[in-house]
Amino acid sequence: MEGDTAAGTRGPGTASAPTAWSMLALLSVAELLGMSLWFTASAVSPQLSELWSLSPSEAGWLTTVVQLGFVAGTATAAVLNLADIFPSRYYFAVCALGAALANLLLLAVPGYAPALVLRFATGLLLAGVYPPAMKMIATWFRTGRGFAIGTIVGALTVGKAAPYLVSALGTVVYTGVIVSTSLGAVAAAALVAAFYRDGPEPFERRPFSWGLVGTVARDARTRLAVGGYLGHMWELYAGWAAFSMFFYDFFIGKGFENSESLSFAAVVAFGGIAIGGLGSVLAGSWADRLGRENVASGAMMLSGACALTIGWLMAAPVWMVVSLALVWGFTIVADSAQFSALVTEVSPQHAVGTALTLQTSVGFLLSAFSVWMMIEVETRYGWGVAFSLLAVGPAFGIWQMIKLRWVRNK
């Protein structure tokens, strides 16, 4: 969905540069508020675990099931072509409101099983908040889409970190986190419904087609671009989901009280995830100049090194481990938007919609497995082994990017 030209350049046909930038700001705020629902249950999982007597594995499913819901929502929207049937601002607003309601209903459920259903529904509905925003901002930027979409990804990354910031306030119980994030999603729906308008660069309709799945699978360059994305997704959500859990154990090991450890872990989790917003914006700008494969490979090299290292540093000084977590958070998502851009560039143009749907669905399905795997491995072998296994993803992704760069340049 991104272009190749210099970041920040106004695209030909854009009716008004100020309007384009105001729409970028509007959608960024809406994504930040709306996507705060993603990790709501994860941010308060210690309190929910105590309330419902959950094991670490069961608590992990509060995150995993959101991924599965998002896969189902993305696939459904693609097959039914919902983003083209309904006006984008109303499609976004209705899905954000639905996700806010599903999140708020966590306060009314009697136990774990219905909470899982609601988390699945939240992920399902967020499929109408996340991908459509990429298409919506593309209508305002023909050139500079690397920066524009990187900014959207950066905003939603900060949004996903937001529940941890609220949770870090020691006086805020889990109900406050759930209510505040739900209200944020309602505000996102209102902003987009009231003020968003499509831009002068309509996005070409490239709907999903089962008949094109074979075409996508047989195209070598598309396979490599998707392969890089899968390596990235193996690490991304498992790393994000683990931040607060790891640092809770880390601070407990340093002798902090339980309440202090919870608050400090939430602060670090917020910082570690939110700093990825800056990484996404900068990477979008760099990729327009340096090449998407190069930026993606560099980000994965650094994030993979962090994954290999951080879990073994339980005895290291606090400043060292927190600093490494911030580097990991900066790099772990910096390459995210570039994989979608690569798919739009290298896939057969009549099959781009199908390729993007397959990439997103398989990627989030894989991330659901890696979140589950990471928690299971940690309970048996500790954080060192669990995080080191996440580094397999970036290593595979780098290999795919090297091959793709060679294929494109020959």
Coordinates of N, CA, C and O in Angstrom, one line a residue, residues 26-109:
L26 N -5.8 12.9 12.0 CA -7.0 12.4 12.5 C -7.0 10.8 12.6 O -7.4 10.3 13.6
L27 N -6.5 10.2 11.5 CA -6.5 8.7 11.6 C -5.5 8.2 12.6 O -5.7 7.1 13.2
S28 N -4.4 8.9 12.8 CA -3.4 8.5 13.7 C -4.0 8.5 15.1 O -3.8 7.6 15.9
V29 N -4.7 9.6 15.5 CA -5.3 9.7 16.8 C -6.4 8.6 16.9 O -6.5 7.9 18.0
A30 N -7.2 8.4 15.9 CA -8.2 7.3 15.9 C -7.6 5.9 16.1 O -8.2 5.1 16.9
E31 N -6.5 5.7 15.4 CA -5.9 4.4 15.6 C -5.3 4.2 17.0 O -5.4 3.1 17.6
L32 N -4.7 5.2 17.5 CA -4.2 5.2 18.8 C -5.3 4.8 19.8 O -5.1 4.0 20.7
L33 N -6.4 5.5 19.7 CA -7.5 5.3 20.7 C -8.2 3.9 20.4 O -8.4 3.2 21.4
G34 N -8.4 3.6 19.2 CA -9.1 2.4 18.9 C -8.3 1.1 19.2 O -8.8 0.1 19.8
M35 N -7.0 1.1 18.9 CA -6.2 -0.1 19.0 C -5.8 -0.3 20.5 O -5.1 -1.3 20.8
S36 N -6.2 0.7 21.4 CA -5.9 0.5 22.8 C -6.6 -0.8 23.3 O -6.3 -1.3 24.4
L37 N -7.6 -1.2 22.6 CA -8.4 -2.4 23.1 C -7.6 -3.7 23.0 O -7.9 -4.7 23.6
W38 N -6.6 -3.7 22.1 CA -5.9 -5.0 21.8 C -5.3 -5.7 23.0 O -5.5 -6.9 23.3
F39 N -4.6 -5.0 23.8 CA -3.9 -5.6 25.0 C -4.5 -5.2 26.3 O -3.9 -5.3 27.3
T40 N -5.8 -4.8 26.3 CA -6.5 -4.5 27.5 C -6.4 -5.6 28.5 O -6.0 -5.4 29.7
A41 N -6.8 -6.8 28.1 CA -6.9 -7.9 29.1 C -5.4 -8.3 29.4 O -5.2 -8.8 30.6
S42 N -4.5 -8.2 28.5 CA -3.1 -8.6 28.8 C -2.5 -7.6 29.9 O -1.8 -8.1 30.8
A43 N -2.9 -6.3 29.8 CA -2.3 -5.4 30.7 C -2.8 -5.6 32.1 O -2.1 -5.2 33.1
V44 N -4.0 -6.2 32.3 CA -4.6 -6.4 33.6 C -4.6 -7.9 33.9 O -5.4 -8.3 34.8
S45 N -3.9 -8.7 33.2 CA -4.0 -10.2 33.3 C -3.6 -10.6 34.8 O -4.2 -11.6 35.3
P46 N -2.7 -9.9 35.5 CA -2.4 -10.4 36.9 C -3.7 -10.3 37.7 O -4.0 -11.1 38.5
Q47 N -4.5 -9.2 37.5 CA -5.7 -9.0 38.3 C -6.8 -10.0 37.9 O -7.5 -10.5 38.7
L48 N -6.9 -10.2 36.6 CA -7.9 -11.1 36.1 C -7.5 -12.6 36.5 O -8.4 -13.4 36.8
S49 N -6.2 -12.9 36.5 CA -5.8 -14.2 36.9 C -6.1 -14.5 38.3 O -6.5 -15.6 38.7
E50 N -6.0 -13.4 39.2 CA -6.3 -13.6 40.6 C -7.9 -13.7 40.7 O -8.4 -14.5 41.5
L51 N -8.6 -12.9 40.0 CA -10.1 -12.9 40.1 C -10.6 -14.3 39.6 O -11.6 -14.8 40.3
W52 N -10.1 -14.9 38.6 CA -10.6 -16.1 38.0 C -9.8 -17.3 38.2 O -10.0 -18.4 37.7
S53 N -8.7 -17.2 39.0 CA -7.8 -18.3 39.4 C -7.2 -18.9 38.1 O -7.3 -20.1 37.9
L54 N -6.6 -18.1 37.3 CA -6.1 -18.5 36.0 C -4.6 -19.0 36.1 O -3.8 -18.4 36.9
S55 N -4.3 -20.0 35.3 CA -2.9 -20.4 35.2 C -2.2 -19.5 34.2 O -2.9 -18.7 33.4
P56 N -0.8 -19.4 34.1 CA -0.1 -18.6 33.1 C -0.6 -18.9 31.7 O -0.7 -18.0 30.9
S57 N -0.8 -20.2 31.4 CA -1.3 -20.5 30.1 C -2.6 -20.0 29.8 O -2.9 -19.4 28.7
E58 N -3.6 -20.1 30.7 CA -4.9 -19.5 30.5 C -4.9 -18.0 30.4 O -5.6 -17.4 29.5
A59 N -4.0 -17.3 31.2 CA -3.9 -15.9 31.0 C -3.4 -15.5 29.6 O -3.8 -14.5 29.0
G60 N -2.4 -16.3 29.1 CA -1.9 -16.1 27.8 C -2.9 -16.2 26.7 O -2.8 -15.4 25.7
W61 N -3.9 -17.0 26.9 CA -5.0 -17.1 25.9 C -5.8 -15.8 25.8 O -6.5 -15.6 24.8
L62 N -5.8 -15.0 26.8 CA -6.5 -13.7 26.7 C -5.9 -12.8 25.6 O -6.6 -12.0 25.0
T63 N -4.6 -13.1 25.3 CA -4.0 -12.4 24.2 C -4.1 -13.2 22.9 O -4.4 -12.7 21.8
T64 N -3.9 -14.5 23.0 CA -3.9 -15.4 21.8 C -5.2 -15.3 21.1 O -5.2 -15.3 19.8
V65 N -6.3 -15.3 21.8 CA -7.6 -15.4 21.2 C -7.9 -14.1 20.4 O -8.7 -14.1 19.5
V66 N -7.3 -13.0 20.8 CA -7.5 -11.7 20.1 C -6.9 -11.9 18.7 O -7.5 -11.4 17.7
Q67 N -5.7 -12.5 18.6 CA -5.1 -12.8 17.3 C -6.0 -13.6 16.4 O -6.1 -13.3 15.2
L68 N -6.6 -14.6 17.0 CA -7.4 -15.5 16.2 C -8.7 -14.8 15.8 O -9.1 -15.0 14.6
G69 N -9.2 -13.9 16.6 CA -10.4 -13.2 16.2 C -10.0 -12.2 15.0 O -10.8 -12.0 14.1
F70 N -8.9 -11.6 15.1 CA -8.4 -10.7 14.1 C -8.3 -11.5 12.7 O -8.6 -10.9 11.7
V71 N -7.7 -12.7 12.8 CA -7.6 -13.5 11.6 C -9.0 -13.8 11.0 O -9.2 -13.6 9.8
A72 N -9.9 -14.1 11.8 CA -11.3 -14.4 11.3 C -11.9 -13.2 10.7 O -12.6 -13.2 9.7
G73 N -11.7 -12.0 11.4 CA -12.3 -10.8 10.9 C -11.7 -10.3 9.6 O -12.4 -9.9 8.7
T74 N -10.4 -10.4 9.5 CA -9.7 -10.0 8.3 C -10.1 -10.9 7.1 O -10.4 -10.4 6.0
A75 N -10.2 -12.2 7.3 CA -10.6 -13.1 6.3 C -12.0 -12.9 5.8 O -12.3 -12.8 4.6
T76 N -12.9 -12.7 6.8 CA -14.3 -12.4 6.5 C -14.5 -11.1 5.7 O -15.2 -11.1 4.7
A77 N -13.8 -10.1 6.2 CA -13.9 -8.8 5.5 C -13.4 -8.9 4.1 O -14.0 -8.3 3.1
A78 N -12.3 -9.7 3.9 CA -11.8 -9.8 2.5 C -12.7 -10.6 1.6 O -12.9 -10.2 0.5
V79 N -13.2 -11.7 2.1 CA -14.0 -12.6 1.2 C -15.3 -11.8 0.9 O -15.8 -11.9 -0.3
L80 N -15.9 -11.1 1.8 CA -17.1 -10.4 1.6 C -16.9 -9.0 1.0 O -17.8 -8.3 0.6
N81 N -15.6 -8.6 0.9 CA -15.2 -7.3 0.3 C -15.9 -6.1 1.0 O -16.4 -5.2 0.4
L82 N -16.0 -6.2 2.4 CA -16.7 -5.3 3.2 C -16.2 -3.8 3.0 O -17.0 -2.9 3.1
A83 N -14.8 -3.7 2.9 CA -14.3 -2.4 2.9 C -14.7 -1.6 1.6 O -14.6 -0.4 1.6
D84 N -15.1 -2.3 0.6 CA -15.5 -1.7 -0.7 C -17.0 -1.5 -0.7 O -17.5 -0.7 -1.4
I85 N -17.7 -2.4 0.0 CA -19.2 -2.3 0.0 C -19.7 -1.1 0.8 O -20.6 -0.4 0.4
F86 N -19.1 -0.9 2.0 CA -19.5 0.2 2.9 C -18.6 1.4 2.9 O -17.4 1.2 2.7
P87 N -19.1 2.6 3.0 CA -18.2 3.7 3.1 C -17.2 3.5 4.3 O -17.5 3.1 5.4
S88 N -15.9 3.9 4.0 CA -14.9 3.5 4.9 C -15.0 4.1 6.3 O -14.8 3.5 7.3
R89 N -15.5 5.4 6.4 CA -15.6 6.0 7.7 C -16.7 5.3 8.5 O -16.5 5.2 9.8
Y90 N -17.8 4.9 7.9 CA -18.8 4.2 8.7 C -18.4 2.8 9.0 O -18.8 2.3 10.1
Y91 N -17.7 2.1 8.1 CA -17.2 0.8 8.4 C -16.3 0.8 9.6 O -16.4 0.0 10.5
F92 N -15.4 1.8 9.6 CA -14.4 1.9 10.7 C -15.2 2.2 12.0 O -14.9 1.6 13.0
A93 N -16.1 3.2 11.9 CA -16.8 3.6 13.2 C -17.6 2.5 13.8 O -17.6 2.3 15.0
V94 N -18.4 1.8 13.0 CA -19.2 0.7 13.5 C -18.3 -0.4 14.1 O -18.7 -0.9 15.2
C95 N -17.2 -0.8 13.5 CA -16.3 -1.8 14.0 C -15.7 -1.3 15.3 O -15.6 -2.1 16.3
A96 N -15.3 0.0 15.4 CA -14.7 0.5 16.6 C -15.7 0.5 17.8 O -15.4 0.1 18.9
L97 N -17.0 0.8 17.5 CA -18.0 0.8 18.5 C -18.3 -0.6 19.0 O -18.4 -0.9 20.2
G98 N -18.3 -1.5 18.0 CA -18.6 -2.9 18.4 C -17.4 -3.5 19.3 O -17.7 -4.2 20.3
A99 N -16.2 -3.1 18.9 CA -15.1 -3.6 19.7 C -15.1 -3.0 21.1 O -14.7 -3.7 22.1
A100 N -15.5 -1.7 21.2 CA -15.5 -1.1 22.5 C -16.6 -1.8 23.4 O -16.3 -2.0 24.6
L101 N -17.7 -2.1 22.8 CA -18.7 -2.8 23.6 C -18.3 -4.2 24.0 O -18.5 -4.6 25.2
A102 N -17.6 -4.9 23.1 CA -17.1 -6.3 23.5 C -16.1 -6.2 24.6 O -16.1 -7.0 25.5
N103 N -15.3 -5.1 24.6 CA -14.3 -4.9 25.6 C -14.9 -4.5 26.9 O -14.6 -5.1 28.0
L104 N -15.9 -3.7 26.9 CA -16.6 -3.2 28.1 C -17.3 -4.3 28.8 O -17.4 -4.4 30.0
L105 N -17.9 -5.3 28.0 CA -18.6 -6.4 28.6 C -17.8 -7.3 29.4 O -18.3 -8.2 30.1
L106 N -16.4 -7.2 29.3 CA -15.6 -7.9 30.2 C -15.9 -7.7 31.7 O -15.7 -8.6 32.5
L107 N -16.5 -6.5 32.0 CA -16.8 -6.2 33.4 C -18.1 -6.9 33.8 O -18.3 -7.0 35.0
A108 N -18.8 -7.5 32.9 CA -20.1 -8.1 33.2 C -20.0 -9.6 33.2 O -21.0 -10.3 33.7
V109 N -19.0 -10.2 32.6 CA -19.0 -11.7 32.5 C -18.6 -12.3 33.8 O -17.8 -11.8 34.6

